[in-house]
Structure formats: structure tokens, C-alpha cells
Short mmCIF file of C-alpha atoms in Angstrom, two decimals:
data_model
loop_
_atom_site.label_atom_id
_atom_site.label_comp_id
_atom_site.label_asym_id
_atom_site.label_seq_id
_atom_site.Cartn_x
_atom_site.Cartn_y
_atom_site.Cartn_z
CA UNK A 1449 14.11 24.25 -2.53
CA UNK A 1450 11.33 24.31 -5.13
CA UNK A 1451 7.83 24.04 -3.72
CA UNK A 1452 9.19 24.34 -0.04
CA UNK A 1453 6.04 25.95 1.17
CA UNK A 1454 3.71 23.21 -0.65
CA UNK A 1455 6.03 20.54 0.86
CA UNK A 1456 5.70 21.81 4.62
CA UNK A 1457 2.11 21.85 4.18
CA UNK A 1458 1.65 18.39 3.07
CA UNK A 1459 4.39 17.33 5.81
CA UNK A 1460 2.76 19.40 8.64
CA UNK A 1461 -0.91 20.19 8.00
CA UNK A 1462 -1.85 16.95 5.72
CA UNK A 1463 0.35 14.85 7.63
CA UNK A 1464 1.59 12.96 4.48
CA UNK A 1465 4.49 10.64 4.76
CA UNK A 1466 7.68 11.39 3.36
CA UNK A 1467 7.34 8.80 0.47
CA UNK A 1468 4.02 10.18 -0.53
CA UNK A 1469 5.31 13.74 -0.65
CA UNK A 1470 8.51 12.73 -2.56
CA UNK A 1471 5.80 11.38 -5.22
CA UNK A 1472 3.89 14.49 -5.27
CA UNK A 1473 7.17 16.58 -6.04
CA UNK A 1474 8.45 14.35 -8.74
CA UNK A 1475 4.90 14.81 -10.04
CA UNK A 1476 5.09 18.58 -10.32
CA UNK A 1477 8.92 18.61 -11.52
CA UNK A 1478 7.98 16.44 -14.28
CA UNK A 1479 5.39 18.77 -15.29
CA UNK A 1480 7.51 21.86 -14.80
CA UNK A 1481 10.20 20.25 -17.06
CA UNK A 1482 7.37 19.61 -19.71
CA UNK A 1483 6.02 23.07 -19.92
CA UNK A 1484 9.51 24.61 -19.67
CA UNK A 1485 10.34 22.73 -22.99
CA UNK A 1486 7.10 23.23 -24.57
CA UNK A 1487 5.97 26.85 -23.98
CA UNK A 1488 9.27 28.25 -22.11
CA UNK A 1489 7.28 28.80 -18.78
CA UNK A 1490 9.67 28.58 -15.88
CA UNK A 1491 6.34 28.41 -13.18
CA UNK A 1492 4.01 26.07 -13.35
CA UNK A 1493 1.80 28.46 -11.15
CA UNK A 1494 0.06 30.30 -14.13
CA UNK A 1495 -0.69 27.68 -16.47
CA UNK A 1496 -4.12 27.37 -18.08
CA UNK A 1497 -5.89 24.40 -18.51
CA UNK A 1498 -4.84 23.64 -22.11
CA UNK A 1499 -1.21 23.43 -21.55
CA UNK A 1500 -2.13 20.39 -18.68
CA UNK A 1501 -4.23 18.94 -21.39
CA UNK A 1502 -1.19 19.14 -23.72
CA UNK A 1503 0.89 16.99 -20.83
CA UNK A 1504 -2.11 14.77 -20.49
CA UNK A 1505 -1.67 13.99 -24.17
CA UNK A 1506 2.10 13.44 -24.06
CA UNK A 1507 1.65 11.08 -21.05
CA UNK A 1508 -0.95 9.10 -22.73
CA UNK A 1509 0.95 8.66 -26.03
CA UNK A 1510 4.04 7.46 -24.29
CA UNK A 1511 2.25 4.78 -22.88
CA UNK A 1512 1.54 5.64 -19.42
CA UNK A 1513 -1.71 4.08 -17.81
CA UNK A 1514 -4.50 6.01 -17.17
CA UNK A 1515 -4.43 5.21 -13.47
CA UNK A 1516 -1.06 6.83 -13.41
CA UNK A 1517 -1.81 9.71 -14.95
CA UNK A 1518 -4.69 10.42 -12.81
CA UNK A 1519 -2.49 10.30 -9.82
CA UNK A 1520 -0.01 12.65 -11.44
CA UNK A 1521 -3.12 15.03 -12.22
CA UNK A 1522 -4.29 14.38 -8.69
CA UNK A 1523 -0.63 15.85 -7.54
CA UNK A 1524 -1.12 18.99 -9.43
CA UNK A 1525 -4.68 19.35 -8.34
CA UNK A 1526 -3.37 19.26 -4.71
CA UNK A 1527 -0.95 21.97 -5.60
CA UNK A 1528 -3.33 24.10 -7.40
CA UNK A 1529 -5.83 24.08 -4.18
CA UNK A 1530 -2.48 24.70 -1.97
CA UNK A 1531 -2.10 27.81 -3.94
CA UNK A 1532 -5.91 28.92 -3.61
CA UNK A 1533 -5.69 28.86 -0.27
CA UNK A 1534 -2.74 30.64 0.35
CA UNK A 1535 -4.03 33.16 -2.13
CA UNK A 1536 -1.35 32.93 -4.64
CA UNK A 1537 -3.61 32.08 -7.68
CA UNK A 1538 -7.55 33.08 -7.92
CA UNK A 1539 -8.49 30.24 -10.33
CA UNK A 1540 -7.53 26.55 -9.96
CA UNK A 1541 -6.77 25.48 -13.76
CA UNK A 1542 -7.95 21.69 -12.95
CA UNK A 1543 -11.33 22.91 -11.27
CA UNK A 1544 -13.33 21.46 -14.44
CA UNK A 1545 -11.01 18.50 -15.06
CA UNK A 1546 -12.44 14.99 -15.32
CA UNK A 1547 -10.39 12.21 -14.34
CA UNK A 1548 -9.51 9.57 -17.15
CA UNK A 1549 -11.64 6.59 -17.10
CA UNK A 1550 -9.61 3.59 -15.28
CA UNK A 1551 -10.41 0.22 -15.98
CA UNK A 1552 -11.08 -1.53 -12.61
CA UNK A 1553 -8.64 -4.39 -11.56
CA UNK A 1554 -9.98 -7.79 -10.31
CA UNK A 1555 -7.43 -8.50 -7.55
CA UNK A 1556 -7.59 -12.32 -6.93
CA UNK A 1557 -6.73 -13.49 -3.54
CA UNK A 1558 -4.81 -16.49 -2.38
CA UNK A 1559 -6.99 -19.29 -1.60
CA UNK A 1560 -6.99 -20.75 1.85
CA UNK A 1561 -5.45 -23.81 0.53
CA UNK A 1562 -2.45 -21.77 -1.14
CA UNK A 1563 -2.01 -19.84 2.23
CA UNK A 1564 -1.82 -23.06 4.18
CA UNK A 1565 0.51 -24.74 2.08
CA UNK A 1566 2.95 -21.79 1.84
CA UNK A 1567 2.55 -21.37 5.87
CA UNK A 1568 3.25 -25.13 6.34
CA UNK A 1569 6.36 -25.07 3.86
CA UNK A 1570 8.12 -22.42 6.38
CA UNK A 1571 7.11 -24.03 9.41
CA UNK A 1572 10.54 -26.01 9.25
CA UNK A 1573 12.64 -22.74 8.98
CA UNK A 1574 15.21 -22.46 11.47
CA UNK A 1575 17.70 -20.16 9.90
CA UNK A 1576 17.43 -16.36 10.42
CA UNK A 1577 16.24 -15.70 6.82
CA UNK A 1578 13.91 -18.40 6.75
CA UNK A 1579 12.20 -17.41 10.05
CA UNK A 1580 12.17 -13.56 8.96
CA UNK A 1581 10.43 -14.60 5.94
CA UNK A 1582 7.83 -16.59 7.76
CA UNK A 1583 7.11 -13.76 10.11
CA UNK A 1584 6.78 -11.56 7.00
CA UNK A 1585 4.21 -13.84 5.54
CA UNK A 1586 2.19 -14.64 8.71
CA UNK A 1587 2.23 -10.87 9.51
CA UNK A 1588 0.99 -9.82 6.13
CA UNK A 1589 -1.89 -12.80 6.45
CA UNK A 1590 -2.72 -12.12 10.03
CA UNK A 1591 -2.98 -8.28 9.89
CA UNK A 1592 -3.46 -7.07 6.53
CA UNK A 1593 -0.57 -4.29 6.58
CA UNK A 1594 0.82 -2.77 3.78
CA UNK A 1595 4.35 -3.43 2.50
CA UNK A 1596 5.40 -0.14 3.53
CA UNK A 1597 3.93 -0.42 6.80
CA UNK A 1598 5.34 -3.98 7.29
CA UNK A 1599 8.79 -2.35 6.36
CA UNK A 1600 8.73 0.63 8.99
CA UNK A 1601 7.86 -1.55 11.90
CA UNK A 1602 10.29 -0.97 14.78
CA UNK A 1603 10.66 -3.35 17.66
CA UNK A 1604 8.66 -0.96 20.03
CA UNK A 1605 5.58 -1.50 17.67
CA UNK A 1606 5.74 -5.01 18.87
CA UNK A 1607 3.64 -5.61 22.29
CA UNK A 1608 4.26 -9.22 22.69
CA UNK A 1609 2.47 -9.11 26.52
CA UNK A 1610 -0.42 -7.67 25.10
CA UNK A 1611 -0.35 -9.26 21.50
CA UNK A 1612 -0.79 -6.19 19.80
CA UNK A 1613 0.84 -4.45 16.95
CA UNK A 1614 1.33 -0.64 16.52
CA UNK A 1615 1.27 0.37 12.89
CA UNK A 1616 1.60 3.63 11.26
CA UNK A 1617 -0.34 3.98 8.21
CA UNK A 1618 -0.95 6.66 5.64
CA UNK A 1619 -1.19 10.39 6.81
CA UNK A 1620 0.80 9.11 9.94
CA UNK A 1621 -1.97 7.56 11.33
CA UNK A 1622 -1.68 4.83 14.12
CA UNK A 1623 -3.90 1.81 14.40
CA UNK A 1624 -3.36 -1.12 16.77
CA UNK A 1625 -4.32 -4.73 15.57
CA UNK A 1626 -4.23 -7.37 17.14
CA UNK A 1627 -1.88 -10.51 17.08
CA UNK A 1628 -2.73 -14.35 16.85
CA UNK A 1629 -1.07 -16.60 19.26
CA UNK A 1630 0.53 -18.34 16.47
CA UNK A 1631 1.95 -15.03 15.42
CA UNK A 1632 3.65 -14.03 18.64
CA UNK A 1633 5.06 -17.16 18.89
CA UNK A 1634 6.76 -16.46 15.49
CA UNK A 1635 7.72 -13.18 16.55
CA UNK A 1636 9.72 -14.69 19.61
CA UNK A 1637 11.61 -16.88 17.64
CA UNK A 1638 12.41 -14.56 14.85
CA UNK A 1639 13.75 -12.30 17.83
CA UNK A 1640 16.02 -14.79 19.05
CA UNK A 1641 17.74 -15.18 15.70
CA UNK A 1642 17.55 -11.58 15.03
CA UNK A 1643 19.69 -10.99 18.08
CA UNK A 1644 22.13 -13.68 16.72
CA UNK A 1645 22.93 -11.77 13.97
CA UNK A 1646 26.76 -11.00 13.78
CA UNK A 1647 26.22 -7.15 12.53
CA UNK A 1648 23.10 -5.24 13.64
CA UNK A 1649 23.48 -1.73 11.77
CA UNK A 1650 19.75 -0.87 12.56
CA UNK A 1651 18.58 -1.40 16.01
CA UNK A 1652 15.62 -0.12 15.84
CA UNK A 1653 13.59 -2.17 13.11
CA UNK A 1654 11.65 -5.43 13.41
CA UNK A 1655 12.52 -6.40 9.59
CA UNK A 1656 16.56 -6.70 9.19
CA UNK A 1657 18.48 -8.39 6.23
CA UNK A 1658 21.19 -10.30 6.99
CA UNK A 1659 23.53 -7.62 6.95
CA UNK A 1660 21.89 -6.28 10.02
CA UNK A 1661 20.16 -3.31 7.91
CA UNK A 1662 16.48 -2.18 7.46
CA UNK A 1663 14.49 -4.57 4.92
CA UNK A 1664 13.78 -2.83 1.82
CA UNK A 1665 10.42 -3.08 -0.42
CA UNK A 1666 11.70 -4.44 -3.65
CA UNK A 1667 12.88 -7.47 -1.36
CA UNK A 1668 9.50 -7.98 0.54
CA UNK A 1669 8.15 -8.14 -2.85
CA UNK A 1670 10.56 -10.68 -4.02
CA UNK A 1671 10.26 -12.84 -0.87
CA UNK A 1672 6.42 -13.23 -1.29
CA UNK A 1673 6.63 -13.81 -5.21
CA UNK A 1674 8.94 -16.46 -4.56
CA UNK A 1675 7.30 -18.40 -2.26
CA UNK A 1676 3.75 -18.24 -3.51
CA UNK A 1677 5.16 -19.29 -7.30
CA UNK A 1678 5.55 -22.47 -5.88
CA UNK A 1679 1.69 -23.10 -4.78
CA UNK A 1680 0.05 -20.62 -6.78
CA UNK A 1681 -0.32 -19.95 -10.54
CA UNK A 1682 -1.93 -16.60 -10.07
CA UNK A 1683 -0.34 -13.74 -12.38
CA UNK A 1684 -0.01 -11.39 -9.41
CA UNK A 1685 1.99 -12.77 -6.37
CA UNK A 1686 2.77 -9.53 -4.17
CA UNK A 1687 2.15 -8.17 -0.46
CA UNK A 1688 -0.81 -6.35 -1.79
CA UNK A 1689 -2.70 -9.71 -2.77
CA UNK A 1690 -1.57 -10.71 0.45
CA UNK A 1691 -3.57 -7.96 2.40
CA UNK A 1692 -6.53 -8.64 -0.16
CA UNK A 1693 -6.21 -12.27 1.04
CA UNK A 1694 -6.65 -11.16 4.65
CA UNK A 1695 -9.55 -9.03 4.12
CA UNK A 1696 -11.33 -11.51 1.84
CA UNK A 1697 -11.21 -14.65 4.20
CA UNK A 1698 -12.37 -12.64 7.33
CA UNK A 1699 -15.35 -11.44 5.05
CA UNK A 1700 -15.82 -15.02 3.80
CA UNK A 1701 -15.68 -16.04 7.89
CA UNK A 1702 -18.71 -13.49 8.35
CA UNK A 1703 -16.36 -10.77 9.50
CA UNK A 1704 -17.94 -7.34 10.23
CA UNK A 1705 -16.81 -4.86 7.32
CA UNK A 1706 -16.51 -1.74 9.80
CA UNK A 1707 -13.96 -3.84 11.91
CA UNK A 1708 -12.64 -4.98 8.52
CA UNK A 1709 -11.93 -1.26 7.67
CA UNK A 1710 -10.40 -0.64 11.06
CA UNK A 1711 -7.70 -3.49 10.41
CA UNK A 1712 -6.88 -2.17 7.11
CA UNK A 1713 -6.52 1.52 8.07
CA UNK A 1714 -9.23 2.55 5.50
CA UNK A 1715 -10.28 6.20 6.09
CA UNK A 1716 -13.60 5.20 4.51
CA UNK A 1717 -16.13 1.85 3.56
CA UNK A 1718 -15.78 2.60 0.03
CA UNK A 1719 -12.21 1.51 0.00
CA UNK A 1720 -12.95 -1.72 2.04
CA UNK A 1721 -15.95 -2.85 0.01
CA UNK A 1722 -13.75 -3.56 -3.00
CA UNK A 1723 -12.95 -6.16 -1.19
CA UNK A 1724 -16.61 -7.63 -0.97
CA UNK A 1725 -16.83 -9.18 -4.32
CA UNK A 1726 -14.89 -12.47 -3.37
CA UNK A 1727 -17.03 -12.61 -0.25
CA UNK A 1728 -20.13 -12.23 -2.10
CA UNK A 1729 -18.91 -15.18 -4.73
CA UNK A 1730 -17.82 -17.24 -1.82
CA UNK A 1731 -21.66 -16.66 -0.28
CA UNK A 1732 -22.80 -17.78 -3.68
CA UNK A 1733 -21.35 -20.81 -3.74
CA UNK A 1734 -22.24 -22.00 -0.64
CA UNK A 1735 -25.92 -20.60 -1.38
CA UNK A 1736 -25.99 -22.74 -4.36
CA UNK A 1737 -24.71 -25.53 -2.62
CA UNK A 1738 -26.61 -25.83 0.39
CA UNK A 1739 -30.30 -24.26 -0.12
CA UNK A 1740 -33.32 -26.67 -0.50
CA UNK A 1741 -34.30 -25.15 -4.05
CA UNK A 1742 -30.63 -25.32 -5.66
CA UNK A 1743 -31.04 -28.73 -6.67
CA UNK A 1744 -34.30 -28.36 -8.46
#
């Protein structure tokens, strides 16, 4: 297949997931289609920066966000770095490229009141789907895992006895997250209903649809959006906002930034620090309400 050596490099040496690999290859194929159409070139190995700039301009004019364009160019850059490493090329055409400016999006987490309202509403769930949805929301909020990480969870990843969850994160990096007693209790109740399904096609994964197959990402998003639309007026109601809420609420309660970093599976503190602005806002609120000089 096209880009076979590069694919093997990403999988075997960089430990990228199949999902990430698929995104990289899609970006490369899109660029290849562009230069074939515009310049009658059948390989992207020997293009120049101006040709890449033409693609960027085309993407901008089509209305694609700068963030998405930067991601596509990052895929190209990774490919050209690979070609340099294998001595297929001598110069990376993107060596002097500067990423497009991206406005920082402020992610507003759910409040503790909103979280409590949803979880309390789900406490009455007795059927399979209700219990599954309750566990999904409790796991997101109690562990901060990513949507893809939740979808890929297997039964063997849950250690009820030791109250831990094994999560396979980005670049196939494993991490272990402690589980709250309340979450362990919900897991046990859910598993009873899971085992009662008439048909179980997928016996290994933790979360299934009512048809017995592995749950999928769009369904997880829909579950979160549906439940939180009843208690929250926030525009964005997604699994990522639940992850954001997990981190923000921990920091608000004084959790160590490094500890939150490990729980989230971030490779650097910089990635975790984006969650601290809400914590600072909370600290300012407490400070202004309690400091003796604040009323003068």
C-alpha cells in the first residue's frame, strides 16, 4: 500500500494508534490528490514549500479552521522527517514553516452542581442502557479518561478487587487510575445487567450497545450531550468537557498538578496547565469572599 514504510514506522517505532495512523494517512492522501491535480506530480516526496503553501491557501479558502490545517501540516511534517531519517530526501520542505495562528478556546467545565444533578438523575436507572449510561458518566467524571479510551476499555482492564482501571492512552501508553468506591459499585451493578443481554457479540469490551456489540464514539457523545442538555445551558456538552470538569474540580480542591497530569495521561505539564485557569478563577472567588481586606 502507499506510504507502507511510513505506516510501519508510526505503528512500530512511534507506537501510534491505528486511529492516529488513519488520520495521518488521510492527510497525506489529501495532499497527494491536490498536487496531482494542480501540478501533475504523482509523489509528494519531492515537492517544494511553495506547493505546500498553495495547498494551505486552498484549505483556508475552503473554510477549514486553522487548527485543522495545522494538524494536516503536522502530518506532512512528520512524513518529511521520516523521509529525512531514511535518507530518502535531503531537505524537509517544511523546515521553516510557521503554524497558522489559532485562537485559544476557553473550555467551560460543568459545575459541581450540574454534575450532581445528572448523577442523581441516573441513580434511578435500573435497565441495561440506563446503568451503562450512568457508569459512562461516572467513569468520565471520576477518572478523566478520553472518549476513545473509554470506548476501548476491556473487561480485563477493570480490577474491582484493587479498585483500579487500566487505560491504554495515546501512543499505546498504559496508565492505572484508582477507582472510587461508588464507581466500583456501579460497575458491579452494570456487569450484572450486561451479562443478562440476550445476545453478546463482543465478549471482551466493557461497554456494549443493547445489541451486544462494542459501543462507538458518536453514541458516547450523544449520551453525554443528551443527559447534560437537561441540566446545563452550556453550548458544548461533550465527553471532553467531562474530562475538563474532572481536572478542574480536582485542582479546585487543591490537587497537585503533577498528580492530575498523571491521571489524565498527559506527557507534559504544559498540556495539563490549560485546566488551571478555572482553578485560578475559583481561588480568586474564594480569596475575594474570605480575605479580611476584600471588603474594604
